[in-house]
Coordinates of C-alpha atoms in Angstrom, one line a residue:
M1 CA -75.5 50.4 -217.7
I2 CA -72.5 52.8 -218.3
S3 CA -74.9 55.7 -219.0
E4 CA -76.6 55.2 -215.6
A5 CA -73.2 54.9 -213.8
L6 CA -71.9 58.0 -215.4
A7 CA -75.1 59.9 -214.6
E8 CA -75.1 58.8 -211.0
N9 CA -71.4 59.3 -210.1
E10 CA -68.5 61.1 -211.9
E11 CA -66.1 59.6 -209.3
L12 CA -65.9 56.0 -210.5
S13 CA -63.0 54.0 -209.2
N14 CA -60.5 52.5 -211.6
K15 CA -62.0 49.0 -210.8
E16 CA -65.5 50.2 -211.6
R17 CA -64.4 51.9 -214.8
T18 CA -62.7 48.7 -216.0
K19 CA -65.7 46.5 -215.0
L20 CA -68.1 48.8 -216.9
A21 CA -65.9 48.8 -220.0
D22 CA -65.5 45.0 -219.9
Q23 CA -69.2 44.5 -219.6
A24 CA -70.0 46.9 -222.5
L25 CA -67.4 45.3 -224.7
S26 CA -68.8 41.9 -223.9
E27 CA -72.3 43.0 -224.8
L28 CA -70.9 44.4 -228.1
D29 CA -69.1 41.2 -228.7
M30 CA -65.8 43.1 -228.9
E31 CA -62.5 42.3 -227.2
R32 CA -61.4 46.0 -227.1
L33 CA -61.7 49.3 -228.8
D34 CA -58.9 50.4 -231.1
A35 CA -56.1 52.4 -229.5
Q36 CA -55.8 56.1 -230.3
M37 CA -52.9 58.5 -230.4
G38 CA -52.2 59.8 -226.9
Q39 CA -54.7 57.5 -225.3
G40 CA -52.3 56.2 -222.7
A41 CA -51.3 59.7 -221.6
L42 CA -54.9 60.8 -221.3
R43 CA -55.7 57.7 -219.2
V44 CA -52.7 58.3 -216.9
A45 CA -53.7 61.9 -216.5
E46 CA -57.2 61.0 -215.5
T47 CA -56.9 57.7 -213.7
G48 CA -53.2 57.2 -213.0
D49 CA -53.3 53.9 -215.0
P50 CA -52.8 53.5 -218.7
T51 CA -55.1 50.5 -218.8
V52 CA -58.1 52.1 -217.2
P53 CA -60.6 53.9 -219.5
T54 CA -61.3 57.6 -219.2
L55 CA -64.8 58.9 -218.7
D56 CA -64.9 60.0 -222.4
E57 CA -64.1 56.4 -223.4
L58 CA -66.8 55.1 -221.2
A59 CA -69.3 57.6 -222.7
D60 CA -68.3 56.4 -226.2
L61 CA -68.8 52.8 -225.1
A62 CA -72.2 53.7 -223.7
K63 CA -73.2 55.3 -227.0
L64 CA -72.0 52.2 -228.9
A65 CA -73.9 49.8 -226.6
G66 CA -77.0 52.0 -226.8
A67 CA -76.8 52.0 -230.6
E68 CA -76.5 48.2 -230.6
N69 CA -79.6 47.9 -228.5
E70 CA -81.6 50.4 -230.5
D71 CA -80.4 49.2 -233.9
V72 CA -79.4 52.8 -234.9
S73 CA -78.2 53.3 -238.4
E74 CA -74.5 53.6 -239.1
N75 CA -74.9 57.3 -240.2
E76 CA -76.7 58.1 -236.9
L77 CA -74.0 56.3 -234.9
Q78 CA -71.3 58.3 -236.7
R79 CA -73.2 61.5 -235.9
Q80 CA -73.6 60.5 -232.3
L81 CA -69.9 59.7 -231.9
N82 CA -68.8 62.8 -233.9
L83 CA -66.8 60.8 -236.4
A84 CA -65.3 63.0 -239.0
S85 CA -65.4 61.5 -242.5
P86 CA -64.8 57.8 -242.8
A87 CA -67.2 56.2 -245.2
S88 CA -68.0 53.5 -242.7
L89 CA -67.3 52.4 -239.1
E90 CA -65.6 49.3 -240.6
E91 CA -63.2 51.6 -242.5
L92 CA -62.5 53.4 -239.2
R93 CA -61.9 50.2 -237.3
T94 CA -59.6 48.8 -239.9
W95 CA -57.5 51.8 -240.9
R96 CA -53.8 51.1 -241.2
P97 CA -51.0 53.4 -241.9
P98 CA -49.2 53.0 -245.2
G99 CA -46.1 50.8 -245.4
T100 CA -45.1 47.5 -243.8
L101 CA -46.6 46.9 -240.4
G102 CA -44.5 45.7 -237.5
I103 CA -45.2 44.7 -233.9
D104 CA -43.5 45.9 -230.7
V105 CA -42.4 42.8 -228.8
S106 CA -40.9 44.6 -225.8
R107 CA -41.5 42.8 -222.5
H108 CA -44.1 45.3 -221.3
Q109 CA -46.3 44.5 -224.3
G110 CA -47.0 41.0 -223.1
T111 CA -47.3 37.7 -225.0
V112 CA -47.6 37.9 -228.8
N113 CA -50.0 35.7 -230.7
W114 CA -47.8 35.4 -233.8
A115 CA -50.5 33.9 -236.1
T116 CA -52.9 36.8 -235.2
A117 CA -50.2 39.4 -235.6
K118 CA -49.3 38.0 -239.1
A119 CA -53.0 37.8 -240.1
N120 CA -53.4 41.5 -239.0
G121 CA -50.5 42.5 -241.3
A122 CA -47.4 42.5 -239.1
R123 CA -44.3 41.5 -241.1
F124 CA -41.6 42.3 -238.6
A125 CA -41.0 42.6 -234.9
Y126 CA -39.1 45.3 -233.1
I127 CA -37.8 45.9 -229.5
K128 CA -37.0 49.2 -228.0
A129 CA -33.6 48.6 -226.5
T130 CA -32.7 52.1 -225.1
Q131 CA -34.3 54.6 -222.7
S132 CA -33.7 58.3 -223.3

C-alpha cells in the first residue's frame, strides 16, 4: 500500500502521508514507531509539520509491513532496514538511556497516562518553564 503510493507519487499531501502511516501501523498492530533524535526537525523541514511522517519514514513502514506479510526473518529485516548492530529488533525498540527516566509534562506534550509512564520506567516529571 505505502510502496505503491510512494512509487506512484513523490508529492503526497500531509493528510495522505498520515493516513498511509496510520494504516501501516494498524496492519502491524503498532500504535507508533519509536521517536528518533532530530525526527521532528526532519519532519518540519520536509512537511512543515512535526507530526507528519517523512518519505523515508513511510518507506521504512512499507518495509516493515512487507516483512510482516512475507514472514521475513529478523536478520533479513535488519538488513533491509540497514540497522547497525542491535542483537534483535526487540532490543532496538526497547533501548533506554542509562539513569532514571523522566517524562516531559509540558502542555504541548498532551495528556499523560501516568500508569503507562510508570510502567515504562518514568520516575519523575519535568516541565520546561523558560524559553531561550
